[in-house]
N, CA, C and O atoms as a Maestro MAE file, in Angstrom:
{
 s_m_m2io_version
 :::
 2.0.0
}

f_m_ct {
 s_m_title
 :::
 protein
 m_atom[304] {
  # First column is atom index #
  i_m_mmod_type
  r_m_x_coord
  r_m_y_coord
  r_m_z_coord
  i_m_residue_number
  s_m_chain_name
  s_m_pdb_residue_name
  s_m_pdb_atom_name
  i_m_atomic_number
  :::
  1 25 12.866 19.555 -11.997 1 A "MET " " N  " 7
  2 3 11.328 19.567 -11.974 1 A "MET " " CA " 6
  3 2 10.927 20.966 -11.713 1 A "MET " " C  " 6
  4 15 11.373 21.663 -10.802 1 A "MET " " O  " 8
  5 25 10.038 21.318 -12.602 2 A "LYS " " N  " 7
  6 3 9.405 22.735 -12.621 2 A "LYS " " CA " 6
  7 2 8.187 22.734 -11.783 2 A "LYS " " C  " 6
  8 15 7.444 21.754 -11.719 2 A "LYS " " O  " 8
  9 25 7.971 23.930 -11.088 3 A "LYS " " N  " 7
  10 3 6.768 23.945 -10.276 3 A "LYS " " CA " 6
  11 2 5.460 23.705 -10.861 3 A "LYS " " C  " 6
  12 15 4.515 23.315 -10.176 3 A "LYS " " O  " 8
  13 25 5.369 23.952 -12.247 4 A "THR " " N  " 7
  14 3 4.168 23.771 -13.105 4 A "THR " " CA " 6
  15 2 4.043 22.334 -13.539 4 A "THR " " C  " 6
  16 15 3.138 22.051 -14.324 4 A "THR " " O  " 8
  17 25 4.911 21.346 -13.081 5 A "ASP " " N  " 7
  18 3 4.773 20.048 -13.633 5 A "ASP " " CA " 6
  19 2 3.676 19.347 -12.955 5 A "ASP " " C  " 6
  20 15 3.526 19.458 -11.739 5 A "ASP " " O  " 8
  21 25 2.933 18.660 -13.657 6 A "THR " " N  " 7
  22 3 1.896 17.703 -13.052 6 A "THR " " CA " 6
  23 2 2.186 16.298 -13.421 6 A "THR " " C  " 6
  24 15 2.830 15.962 -14.415 6 A "THR " " O  " 8
  25 25 1.576 15.375 -12.401 7 A "LEU " " N  " 7
  26 3 1.939 14.027 -12.671 7 A "LEU " " CA " 6
  27 2 1.332 13.570 -14.067 7 A "LEU " " C  " 6
  28 15 0.227 13.914 -14.487 7 A "LEU " " O  " 8
  29 25 2.220 12.753 -14.704 8 A "PRO " " N  " 7
  30 3 1.764 12.135 -15.977 8 A "PRO " " CA " 6
  31 2 0.530 11.228 -15.695 8 A "PRO " " C  " 6
  32 15 0.303 10.910 -14.528 8 A "PRO " " O  " 8
  33 25 -0.248 10.810 -16.662 9 A "ALA " " N  " 7
  34 3 -1.374 9.939 -16.626 9 A "ALA " " CA " 6
  35 2 -1.143 8.528 -15.915 9 A "ALA " " C  " 6
  36 15 -1.954 8.045 -15.125 9 A "ALA " " O  " 8
  37 25 0.044 7.932 -16.282 10 A "THR " " N  " 7
  38 3 0.319 6.716 -15.602 10 A "THR " " CA " 6
  39 2 1.569 6.748 -15.027 10 A "THR " " C  " 6
  40 15 2.398 7.627 -15.264 10 A "THR " " O  " 8
  41 25 1.759 5.680 -14.167 11 A "LEU " " N  " 7
  42 3 2.987 5.430 -13.472 11 A "LEU " " CA " 6
  43 2 4.134 5.204 -14.354 11 A "LEU " " C  " 6
  44 15 5.236 5.682 -14.086 11 A "LEU " " O  " 8
  45 25 3.896 4.422 -15.502 12 A "SER " " N  " 7
  46 3 4.906 4.091 -16.350 12 A "SER " " CA " 6
  47 2 5.430 5.330 -17.197 12 A "SER " " C  " 6
  48 15 6.589 5.484 -17.584 12 A "SER " " O  " 8
  49 25 4.488 6.078 -17.385 13 A "ALA " " N  " 7
  50 3 4.941 7.466 -18.015 13 A "ALA " " CA " 6
  51 2 5.795 8.273 -17.149 13 A "ALA " " C  " 6
  52 15 6.833 8.783 -17.572 13 A "ALA " " O  " 8
  53 25 5.332 8.419 -15.793 14 A "LEU " " N  " 7
  54 3 6.111 9.169 -14.930 14 A "LEU " " CA " 6
  55 2 7.537 8.732 -14.858 14 A "LEU " " C  " 6
  56 15 8.469 9.534 -14.925 14 A "LEU " " O  " 8
  57 25 7.702 7.288 -14.705 15 A "ILE " " N  " 7
  58 3 8.977 6.651 -14.624 15 A "ILE " " CA " 6
  59 2 9.917 7.031 -15.829 15 A "ILE " " C  " 6
  60 15 11.127 7.219 -15.702 15 A "ILE " " O  " 8
  61 25 9.286 7.114 -16.902 16 A "GLN " " N  " 7
  62 3 10.189 7.514 -18.101 16 A "GLN " " CA " 6
  63 2 10.640 8.962 -18.063 16 A "GLN " " C  " 6
  64 15 11.752 9.293 -18.475 16 A "GLN " " O  " 8
  65 25 9.733 9.847 -17.545 17 A "GLU " " N  " 7
  66 3 10.140 11.232 -17.592 17 A "GLU " " CA " 6
  67 2 10.776 11.693 -16.362 17 A "GLU " " C  " 6
  68 15 11.601 12.601 -16.460 17 A "GLU " " O  " 8
  69 25 10.529 11.233 -15.305 18 A "TYR " " N  " 7
  70 3 11.070 11.797 -13.923 18 A "TYR " " CA " 6
  71 2 11.571 10.596 -13.100 18 A "TYR " " C  " 6
  72 15 11.300 9.422 -13.351 18 A "TYR " " O  " 8
  73 25 12.331 11.034 -12.093 19 A "SER " " N  " 7
  74 3 12.858 10.154 -11.100 19 A "SER " " CA " 6
  75 2 11.612 9.845 -10.144 19 A "SER " " C  " 6
  76 15 10.592 10.533 -10.106 19 A "SER " " O  " 8
  77 25 11.852 8.717 -9.392 20 A "ILE " " N  " 7
  78 3 10.644 8.473 -8.324 20 A "ILE " " CA " 6
  79 2 10.563 9.513 -7.439 20 A "ILE " " C  " 6
  80 15 9.451 9.935 -7.123 20 A "ILE " " O  " 8
  81 25 11.706 10.064 -6.921 21 A "ALA " " N  " 7
  82 3 11.748 11.133 -6.001 21 A "ALA " " CA " 6
  83 2 11.190 12.498 -6.462 21 A "ALA " " C  " 6
  84 15 10.709 13.317 -5.679 21 A "ALA " " O  " 8
  85 25 11.290 12.672 -7.767 22 A "GLU " " N  " 7
  86 3 10.554 13.947 -8.397 22 A "GLU " " CA " 6
  87 2 9.171 13.522 -8.413 22 A "GLU " " C  " 6
  88 15 8.378 14.378 -8.022 22 A "GLU " " O  " 8
  89 25 8.677 12.386 -8.777 23 A "GLY " " N  " 7
  90 3 7.203 11.973 -8.900 23 A "GLY " " CA " 6
  91 2 6.591 12.142 -7.475 23 A "GLY " " C  " 6
  92 15 5.495 12.675 -7.298 23 A "GLY " " O  " 8
  93 25 7.362 11.659 -6.485 24 A "ILE " " N  " 7
  94 3 6.787 11.763 -5.042 24 A "ILE " " CA " 6
  95 2 6.482 13.328 -4.728 24 A "ILE " " C  " 6
  96 15 5.376 13.717 -4.351 24 A "ILE " " O  " 8
  97 25 7.573 14.152 -4.926 25 A "GLN " " N  " 7
  98 3 7.443 15.563 -4.775 25 A "GLN " " CA " 6
  99 2 6.211 16.113 -5.505 25 A "GLN " " C  " 6
  100 15 5.422 16.851 -4.914 25 A "GLN " " O  " 8
  101 25 6.030 15.735 -6.875 26 A "MET " " N  " 7
  102 3 4.949 16.188 -7.630 26 A "MET " " CA " 6
  103 2 3.546 15.651 -6.909 26 A "MET " " C  " 6
  104 15 2.590 16.425 -6.858 26 A "MET " " O  " 8
  105 25 3.455 14.465 -6.417 27 A "ALA " " N  " 7
  106 3 2.436 13.969 -5.937 27 A "ALA " " CA " 6
  107 2 2.023 14.567 -4.581 27 A "ALA " " C  " 6
  108 15 0.851 14.779 -4.271 27 A "ALA " " O  " 8
  109 25 3.050 14.811 -3.831 28 A "GLU " " N  " 7
  110 3 2.816 15.500 -2.625 28 A "GLU " " CA " 6
  111 2 2.245 16.824 -2.778 28 A "GLU " " C  " 6
  112 15 1.330 17.223 -2.057 28 A "GLU " " O  " 8
  113 25 2.819 17.581 -3.795 29 A "GLN " " N  " 7
  114 3 2.237 18.877 -4.141 29 A "GLN " " CA " 6
  115 2 0.741 18.894 -4.586 29 A "GLN " " C  " 6
  116 15 -0.001 19.838 -4.315 29 A "GLN " " O  " 8
  117 25 0.337 17.772 -5.300 30 A "GLN " " N  " 7
  118 3 -1.061 17.643 -5.714 30 A "GLN " " CA " 6
  119 2 -1.775 17.353 -4.549 30 A "GLN " " C  " 6
  120 15 -2.878 17.885 -4.423 30 A "GLN " " O  " 8
  121 25 -1.339 16.576 -3.632 31 A "VAL " " N  " 7
  122 3 -2.195 16.415 -2.431 31 A "VAL " " CA " 6
  123 2 -2.345 17.565 -1.594 31 A "VAL " " C  " 6
  124 15 -3.425 17.758 -1.035 31 A "VAL " " O  " 8
  125 25 -1.224 18.484 -1.417 32 A "ARG " " N  " 7
  126 3 -1.447 19.658 -0.592 32 A "ARG " " CA " 6
  127 2 -2.420 20.456 -1.327 32 A "ARG " " C  " 6
  128 15 -3.304 20.996 -0.662 32 A "ARG " " O  " 8
  129 25 -2.401 20.629 -2.665 33 A "GLU " " N  " 7
  130 3 -3.413 21.559 -3.376 33 A "GLU " " CA " 6
  131 2 -4.847 20.906 -3.500 33 A "GLU " " C  " 6
  132 15 -5.781 21.671 -3.741 33 A "GLU " " O  " 8
  133 25 -5.074 19.684 -3.367 34 A "ASN " " N  " 7
  134 3 -6.285 18.887 -3.403 34 A "ASN " " CA " 6
  135 2 -6.352 17.742 -2.284 34 A "ASN " " C  " 6
  136 15 -6.390 16.544 -2.567 34 A "ASN " " O  " 8
  137 25 -6.362 18.235 -1.029 35 A "PRO " " N  " 7
  138 3 -6.282 17.293 0.017 35 A "PRO " " CA " 6
  139 2 -7.513 16.316 0.059 35 A "PRO " " C  " 6
  140 15 -7.411 15.224 0.617 35 A "PRO " " O  " 8
  141 25 -8.726 16.745 -0.565 36 A "ALA " " N  " 7
  142 3 -9.981 16.014 -0.465 36 A "ALA " " CA " 6
  143 2 -10.121 15.070 -1.614 36 A "ALA " " C  " 6
  144 15 -11.158 14.418 -1.733 36 A "ALA " " O  " 8
  145 25 -9.050 14.948 -2.545 37 A "LYS " " N  " 7
  146 3 -9.175 14.225 -3.771 37 A "LYS " " CA " 6
  147 2 -8.438 12.806 -3.510 37 A "LYS " " C  " 6
  148 15 -7.213 12.699 -3.445 37 A "LYS " " O  " 8
  149 25 -9.306 11.783 -3.377 38 A "ALA " " N  " 7
  150 3 -8.647 10.616 -3.263 38 A "ALA " " CA " 6
  151 2 -7.687 10.041 -4.285 38 A "ALA " " C  " 6
  152 15 -6.751 9.306 -3.971 38 A "ALA " " O  " 8
  153 25 -7.978 10.429 -5.574 39 A "LEU " " N  " 7
  154 3 -7.118 10.041 -6.684 39 A "LEU " " CA " 6
  155 2 -5.714 10.500 -6.523 39 A "LEU " " C  " 6
  156 15 -4.767 9.759 -6.785 39 A "LEU " " O  " 8
  157 25 -5.559 11.860 -6.043 40 A "CYS " " N  " 7
  158 3 -4.209 12.378 -5.800 40 A "CYS " " CA " 6
  159 2 -3.468 11.532 -4.700 40 A "CYS " " C  " 6
  160 15 -2.268 11.283 -4.813 40 A "CYS " " O  " 8
  161 25 -4.129 11.149 -3.760 41 A "ARG " " N  " 7
  162 3 -3.485 10.397 -2.617 41 A "ARG " " CA " 6
  163 2 -3.249 9.083 -3.172 41 A "ARG " " C  " 6
  164 15 -2.309 8.463 -2.675 41 A "ARG " " O  " 8
  165 25 -3.909 8.525 -4.105 42 A "HIS " " N  " 7
  166 3 -3.751 7.064 -4.631 42 A "HIS " " CA " 6
  167 2 -2.510 7.280 -5.407 42 A "HIS " " C  " 6
  168 15 -1.683 6.379 -5.273 42 A "HIS " " O  " 8
  169 25 -2.172 8.285 -6.209 43 A "SER " " N  " 7
  170 3 -1.104 8.465 -6.937 43 A "SER " " CA " 6
  171 2 0.254 8.374 -6.053 43 A "SER " " C  " 6
  172 15 1.203 7.630 -6.299 43 A "SER " " O  " 8
  173 25 0.148 9.300 -4.956 44 A "LEU " " N  " 7
  174 3 1.121 9.196 -3.921 44 A "LEU " " CA " 6
  175 2 1.396 7.802 -3.381 44 A "LEU " " C  " 6
  176 15 2.512 7.287 -3.306 44 A "LEU " " O  " 8
  177 25 0.305 7.282 -3.033 45 A "PHE " " N  " 7
  178 3 0.530 5.763 -2.499 45 A "PHE " " CA " 6
  179 2 1.253 4.938 -3.485 45 A "PHE " " C  " 6
  180 15 2.160 4.207 -3.086 45 A "PHE " " O  " 8
  181 25 0.946 4.984 -4.707 46 A "GLN " " N  " 7
  182 3 1.637 4.092 -5.695 46 A "GLN " " CA " 6
  183 2 3.242 4.457 -5.720 46 A "GLN " " C  " 6
  184 15 4.106 3.583 -5.648 46 A "GLN " " O  " 8
  185 25 3.507 5.759 -5.822 47 A "LEU " " N  " 7
  186 3 4.873 6.213 -5.863 47 A "LEU " " CA " 6
  187 2 5.598 5.677 -4.636 47 A "LEU " " C  " 6
  188 15 6.696 5.122 -4.688 47 A "LEU " " O  " 8
  189 25 4.837 5.907 -3.441 48 A "LEU " " N  " 7
  190 3 5.626 5.520 -2.217 48 A "LEU " " CA " 6
  191 2 5.874 4.015 -2.075 48 A "LEU " " C  " 6
  192 15 6.824 3.579 -1.425 48 A "LEU " " O  " 8
  193 25 4.946 3.202 -2.736 49 A "CYS " " N  " 7
  194 3 5.214 1.750 -2.726 49 A "CYS " " CA " 6
  195 2 6.393 1.475 -3.699 49 A "CYS " " C  " 6
  196 15 7.203 0.600 -3.396 49 A "CYS " " O  " 8
  197 25 6.535 2.204 -4.897 50 A "VAL " " N  " 7
  198 3 7.664 1.945 -5.652 50 A "VAL " " CA " 6
  199 2 8.957 2.339 -5.090 50 A "VAL " " C  " 6
  200 15 10.007 1.801 -5.441 50 A "VAL " " O  " 8
  201 25 8.881 3.340 -4.159 51 A "ALA " " N  " 7
  202 3 10.082 3.732 -3.434 51 A "ALA " " CA " 6
  203 2 10.220 3.022 -2.170 51 A "ALA " " C  " 6
  204 15 11.076 3.436 -1.389 51 A "ALA " " O  " 8
  205 25 9.476 1.967 -1.832 52 A "GLY " " N  " 7
  206 3 9.579 1.099 -0.696 52 A "GLY " " CA " 6
  207 2 9.227 1.832 0.614 52 A "GLY " " C  " 6
  208 15 9.557 1.357 1.701 52 A "GLY " " O  " 8
  209 25 8.608 2.898 0.512 53 A "ASP " " N  " 7
  210 3 8.223 3.569 1.862 53 A "ASP " " CA " 6
  211 2 6.817 3.065 2.295 53 A "ASP " " C  " 6
  212 15 5.770 3.702 2.178 53 A "ASP " " O  " 8
  213 25 6.958 1.881 2.789 54 A "TRP " " N  " 7
  214 3 5.605 1.129 3.163 54 A "TRP " " CA " 6
  215 2 4.776 1.838 4.246 54 A "TRP " " C  " 6
  216 15 3.563 1.816 4.033 54 A "TRP " " O  " 8
  217 25 5.146 2.407 5.264 55 A "SER " " N  " 7
  218 3 4.542 2.919 6.256 55 A "SER " " CA " 6
  219 2 3.649 4.264 5.670 55 A "SER " " C  " 6
  220 15 2.447 4.437 5.870 55 A "SER " " O  " 8
  221 25 4.419 5.030 5.011 56 A "ARG " " N  " 7
  222 3 3.696 6.292 4.458 56 A "ARG " " CA " 6
  223 2 2.736 5.853 3.234 56 A "ARG " " C  " 6
  224 15 1.743 6.524 2.954 56 A "ARG " " O  " 8
  225 25 3.087 4.697 2.527 57 A "ALA " " N  " 7
  226 3 2.170 4.279 1.437 57 A "ALA " " CA " 6
  227 2 0.885 3.675 2.145 57 A "ALA " " C  " 6
  228 15 -0.226 4.002 1.727 57 A "ALA " " O  " 8
  229 25 1.014 2.837 3.163 58 A "LEU " " N  " 7
  230 3 -0.143 2.412 3.984 58 A "LEU " " CA " 6
  231 2 -1.115 3.670 4.349 58 A "LEU " " C  " 6
  232 15 -2.308 3.703 4.049 58 A "LEU " " O  " 8
  233 25 -0.495 4.584 4.966 59 A "HIS " " N  " 7
  234 3 -1.271 5.703 5.531 59 A "HIS " " CA " 6
  235 2 -1.974 6.327 4.469 59 A "HIS " " C  " 6
  236 15 -3.150 6.613 4.693 59 A "HIS " " O  " 8
  237 25 -1.433 6.630 3.221 60 A "GLN " " N  " 7
  238 3 -2.113 7.227 2.195 60 A "GLN " " CA " 6
  239 2 -3.261 6.287 1.651 60 A "GLN " " C  " 6
  240 15 -4.348 6.767 1.328 60 A "GLN " " O  " 8
  241 25 -3.027 5.103 1.570 61 A "LEU " " N  " 7
  242 3 -4.070 4.127 0.988 61 A "LEU " " CA " 6
  243 2 -5.187 3.944 2.036 61 A "LEU " " C  " 6
  244 15 -6.330 3.664 1.673 61 A "LEU " " O  " 8
  245 25 -4.865 4.100 3.320 62 A "GLN " " N  " 7
  246 3 -5.958 4.113 4.337 62 A "GLN " " CA " 6
  247 2 -6.770 5.452 4.332 62 A "GLN " " C  " 6
  248 15 -7.984 5.438 4.534 62 A "GLN " " O  " 8
  249 25 -6.104 6.569 4.104 63 A "LEU " " N  " 7
  250 3 -6.846 7.871 3.670 63 A "LEU " " CA " 6
  251 2 -7.701 7.640 2.648 63 A "LEU " " C  " 6
  252 15 -8.887 7.946 2.767 63 A "LEU " " O  " 8
  253 25 -7.189 7.043 1.454 64 A "CYS " " N  " 7
  254 3 -7.935 7.032 0.244 64 A "CYS " " CA " 6
  255 2 -9.358 6.166 0.612 64 A "CYS " " C  " 6
  256 15 -10.457 6.496 0.167 64 A "CYS " " O  " 8
  257 25 -9.140 5.036 1.478 65 A "ALA " " N  " 7
  258 3 -10.277 4.240 1.712 65 A "ALA " " CA " 6
  259 2 -11.370 4.877 2.505 65 A "ALA " " C  " 6
  260 15 -12.555 4.586 2.340 65 A "ALA " " O  " 8
  261 25 -10.909 5.820 3.437 66 A "ARG " " N  " 7
  262 3 -11.828 6.558 4.184 66 A "ARG " " CA " 6
  263 2 -12.508 7.686 3.248 66 A "ARG " " C  " 6
  264 15 -13.639 8.048 3.575 66 A "ARG " " O  " 8
  265 25 -11.949 8.232 2.185 67 A "MET " " N  " 7
  266 3 -12.436 9.143 1.353 67 A "MET " " CA " 6
  267 2 -13.330 8.655 0.335 67 A "MET " " C  " 6
  268 15 -14.292 9.320 -0.050 67 A "MET " " O  " 8
  269 25 -13.055 7.565 -0.094 68 A "ALA " " N  " 7
  270 3 -13.774 7.056 -1.271 68 A "ALA " " CA " 6
  271 2 -13.862 5.411 -1.122 68 A "ALA " " C  " 6
  272 15 -12.878 4.678 -1.021 68 A "ALA " " O  " 8
  273 25 -15.089 5.031 -1.128 69 A "ALA " " N  " 7
  274 3 -15.301 3.548 -1.072 69 A "ALA " " CA " 6
  275 2 -14.617 2.675 -2.019 69 A "ALA " " C  " 6
  276 15 -14.357 1.507 -1.728 69 A "ALA " " O  " 8
  277 25 -14.287 3.248 -3.252 70 A "THR " " N  " 7
  278 3 -13.619 2.402 -4.196 70 A "THR " " CA " 6
  279 2 -12.293 1.944 -3.813 70 A "THR " " C  " 6
  280 15 -11.768 0.997 -4.399 70 A "THR " " O  " 8
  281 25 -11.733 2.555 -2.878 71 A "TYR " " N  " 7
  282 3 -10.346 2.171 -2.389 71 A "TYR " " CA " 6
  283 2 -10.463 1.195 -1.182 71 A "TYR " " C  " 6
  284 15 -9.440 0.673 -0.738 71 A "TYR " " O  " 8
  285 25 -11.491 0.976 -0.725 72 A "THR " " N  " 7
  286 3 -11.632 0.053 0.620 72 A "THR " " CA " 6
  287 2 -11.044 -1.344 0.300 72 A "THR " " C  " 6
  288 15 -10.134 -1.838 0.966 72 A "THR " " O  " 8
  289 25 -11.561 -1.883 -0.647 73 A "GLN " " N  " 7
  290 3 -10.945 -3.292 -1.063 73 A "GLN " " CA " 6
  291 2 -9.484 -3.360 -1.168 73 A "GLN " " C  " 6
  292 15 -8.837 -4.291 -0.689 73 A "GLN " " O  " 8
  293 25 -8.909 -2.258 -1.869 74 A "GLU " " N  " 7
  294 3 -7.429 -2.284 -2.088 74 A "GLU " " CA " 6
  295 2 -6.710 -2.126 -0.711 74 A "GLU " " C  " 6
  296 15 -5.607 -2.634 -0.513 74 A "GLU " " O  " 8
  297 25 -7.407 -1.371 0.271 75 A "ALA " " N  " 7
  298 3 -6.774 -1.078 1.567 75 A "ALA " " CA " 6
  299 2 -6.799 -2.309 2.479 75 A "ALA " " C  " 6
  300 15 -6.155 -2.328 3.528 75 A "ALA " " O  " 8
  301 25 -7.557 -3.345 2.063 76 A "ARG " " N  " 7
  302 3 -7.511 -4.493 3.118 76 A "ARG " " CA " 6
  303 2 -6.503 -5.382 2.657 76 A "ARG " " C  " 6
  304 15 -6.238 -6.400 3.297 76 A "ARG " " O  " 8
  :::
 }
 m_bond[303] {
  # First column is bond index #
  i_m_from
  i_m_to
  i_m_order
  :::
  1 1 2 1
  2 2 3 1
  3 3 4 2
  4 3 5 1
  5 5 6 1
  6 6 7 1
  7 7 8 2
  8 7 9 1
  9 9 10 1
  10 10 11 1
  11 11 12 2
  12 11 13 1
  13 13 14 1
  14 14 15 1
  15 15 16 2
  16 15 17 1
  17 17 18 1
  18 18 19 1
  19 19 20 2
  20 19 21 1
  21 21 22 1
  22 22 23 1
  23 23 24 2
  24 23 25 1
  25 25 26 1
  26 26 27 1
  27 27 28 2
  28 27 29 1
  29 29 30 1
  30 30 31 1
  31 31 32 2
  32 31 33 1
  33 33 34 1
  34 34 35 1
  35 35 36 2
  36 35 37 1
  37 37 38 1
  38 38 39 1
  39 39 40 2
  40 39 41 1
  41 41 42 1
  42 42 43 1
  43 43 44 2
  44 43 45 1
  45 45 46 1
  46 46 47 1
  47 47 48 2
  48 47 49 1
  49 49 50 1
  50 50 51 1
  51 51 52 2
  52 51 53 1
  53 53 54 1
  54 54 55 1
  55 55 56 2
  56 55 57 1
  57 57 58 1
  58 58 59 1
  59 59 60 2
  60 59 61 1
  61 61 62 1
  62 62 63 1
  63 63 64 2
  64 63 65 1
  65 65 66 1
  66 66 67 1
  67 67 68 2
  68 67 69 1
  69 69 70 1
  70 70 71 1
  71 71 72 2
  72 71 73 1
  73 73 74 1
  74 74 75 1
  75 75 76 2
  76 75 77 1
  77 77 78 1
  78 78 79 1
  79 79 80 2
  80 79 81 1
  81 81 82 1
  82 82 83 1
  83 83 84 2
  84 83 85 1
  85 85 86 1
  86 86 87 1
  87 87 88 2
  88 87 89 1
  89 89 90 1
  90 90 91 1
  91 91 92 2
  92 91 93 1
  93 93 94 1
  94 94 95 1
  95 95 96 2
  96 95 97 1
  97 97 98 1
  98 98 99 1
  99 99 100 2
  100 99 101 1
  101 101 102 1
  102 102 103 1
  103 103 104 2
  104 103 105 1
  105 105 106 1
  106 106 107 1
  107 107 108 2
  108 107 109 1
  109 109 110 1
  110 110 111 1
  111 111 112 2
  112 111 113 1
  113 113 114 1
  114 114 115 1
  115 115 116 2
  116 115 117 1
  117 117 118 1
  118 118 119 1
  119 119 120 2
  120 119 121 1
  121 121 122 1
  122 122 123 1
  123 123 124 2
  124 123 125 1
  125 125 126 1
  126 126 127 1
  127 127 128 2
  128 127 129 1
  129 129 130 1
  130 130 131 1
  131 131 132 2
  132 131 133 1
  133 133 134 1
  134 134 135 1
  135 135 136 2
  136 135 137 1
  137 137 138 1
  138 138 139 1
  139 139 140 2
  140 139 141 1
  141 141 142 1
  142 142 143 1
  143 143 144 2
  144 143 145 1
  145 145 146 1
  146 146 147 1
  147 147 148 2
  148 147 149 1
  149 149 150 1
  150 150 151 1
  151 151 152 2
  152 151 153 1
  153 153 154 1
  154 154 155 1
  155 155 156 2
  156 155 157 1
  157 157 158 1
  158 158 159 1
  159 159 160 2
  160 159 161 1
  161 161 162 1
  162 162 163 1
  163 163 164 2
  164 163 165 1
  165 165 166 1
  166 166 167 1
  167 167 168 2
  168 167 169 1
  169 169 170 1
  170 170 171 1
  171 171 172 2
  172 171 173 1
  173 173 174 1
  174 174 175 1
  175 175 176 2
  176 175 177 1
  177 177 178 1
  178 178 179 1
  179 179 180 2
  180 179 181 1
  181 181 182 1
  182 182 183 1
  183 183 184 2
  184 183 185 1
  185 185 186 1
  186 186 187 1
  187 187 188 2
  188 187 189 1
  189 189 190 1
  190 190 191 1
  191 191 192 2
  192 191 193 1
  193 193 194 1
  194 194 195 1
  195 195 196 2
  196 195 197 1
  197 197 198 1
  198 198 199 1
  199 199 200 2
  200 199 201 1
  201 201 202 1
  202 202 203 1
  203 203 204 2
  204 203 205 1
  205 205 206 1
  206 206 207 1
  207 207 208 2
  208 207 209 1
  209 209 210 1
  210 210 211 1
  211 211 212 2
  212 211 213 1
  213 213 214 1
  214 214 215 1
  215 215 216 2
  216 215 217 1
  217 217 218 1
  218 218 219 1
  219 219 220 2
  220 219 221 1
  221 221 222 1
  222 222 223 1
  223 223 224 2
  224 223 225 1
  225 225 226 1
  226 226 227 1
  227 227 228 2
  228 227 229 1
  229 229 230 1
  230 230 231 1
  231 231 232 2
  232 231 233 1
  233 233 234 1
  234 234 235 1
  235 235 236 2
  236 235 237 1
  237 237 238 1
  238 238 239 1
  239 239 240 2
  240 239 241 1
  241 241 242 1
  242 242 243 1
  243 243 244 2
  244 243 245 1
  245 245 246 1
  246 246 247 1
  247 247 248 2
  248 247 249 1
  249 249 250 1
  250 250 251 1
  251 251 252 2
  252 251 253 1
  253 253 254 1
  254 254 255 1
  255 255 256 2
  256 255 257 1
  257 257 258 1
  258 258 259 1
  259 259 260 2
  260 259 261 1
  261 261 262 1
  262 262 263 1
  263 263 264 2
  264 263 265 1
  265 265 266 1
  266 266 267 1
  267 267 268 2
  268 267 269 1
  269 269 270 1
  270 270 271 1
  271 271 272 2
  272 271 273 1
  273 273 274 1
  274 274 275 1
  275 275 276 2
  276 275 277 1
  277 277 278 1
  278 278 279 1
  279 279 280 2
  280 279 281 1
  281 281 282 1
  282 282 283 1
  283 283 284 2
  284 283 285 1
  285 285 286 1
  286 286 287 1
  287 287 288 2
  288 287 289 1
  289 289 290 1
  290 290 291 1
  291 291 292 2
  292 291 293 1
  293 293 294 1
  294 294 295 1
  295 295 296 2
  296 295 297 1
  297 297 298 1
  298 298 299 1
  299 299 300 2
  300 299 301 1
  301 301 302 1
  302 302 303 1
  303 303 304 2
  :::
 }
}
């Protein structure tokens, strides 16, 4: 993984190009660079779900719901 890599537009595209672990690293970097962007956190949430890291995934989804009302229903 190169430092300049950004997440592909879809989860299926990411899985074709990178490992889940690399995707999580990329998503974490995007969250660090854009902590107030719910979309970045939602991408991290999705990858954590795929990896089976449920507690971290739930935490990211709850943060998304606090940041943007569009994620509230998903968080329930």
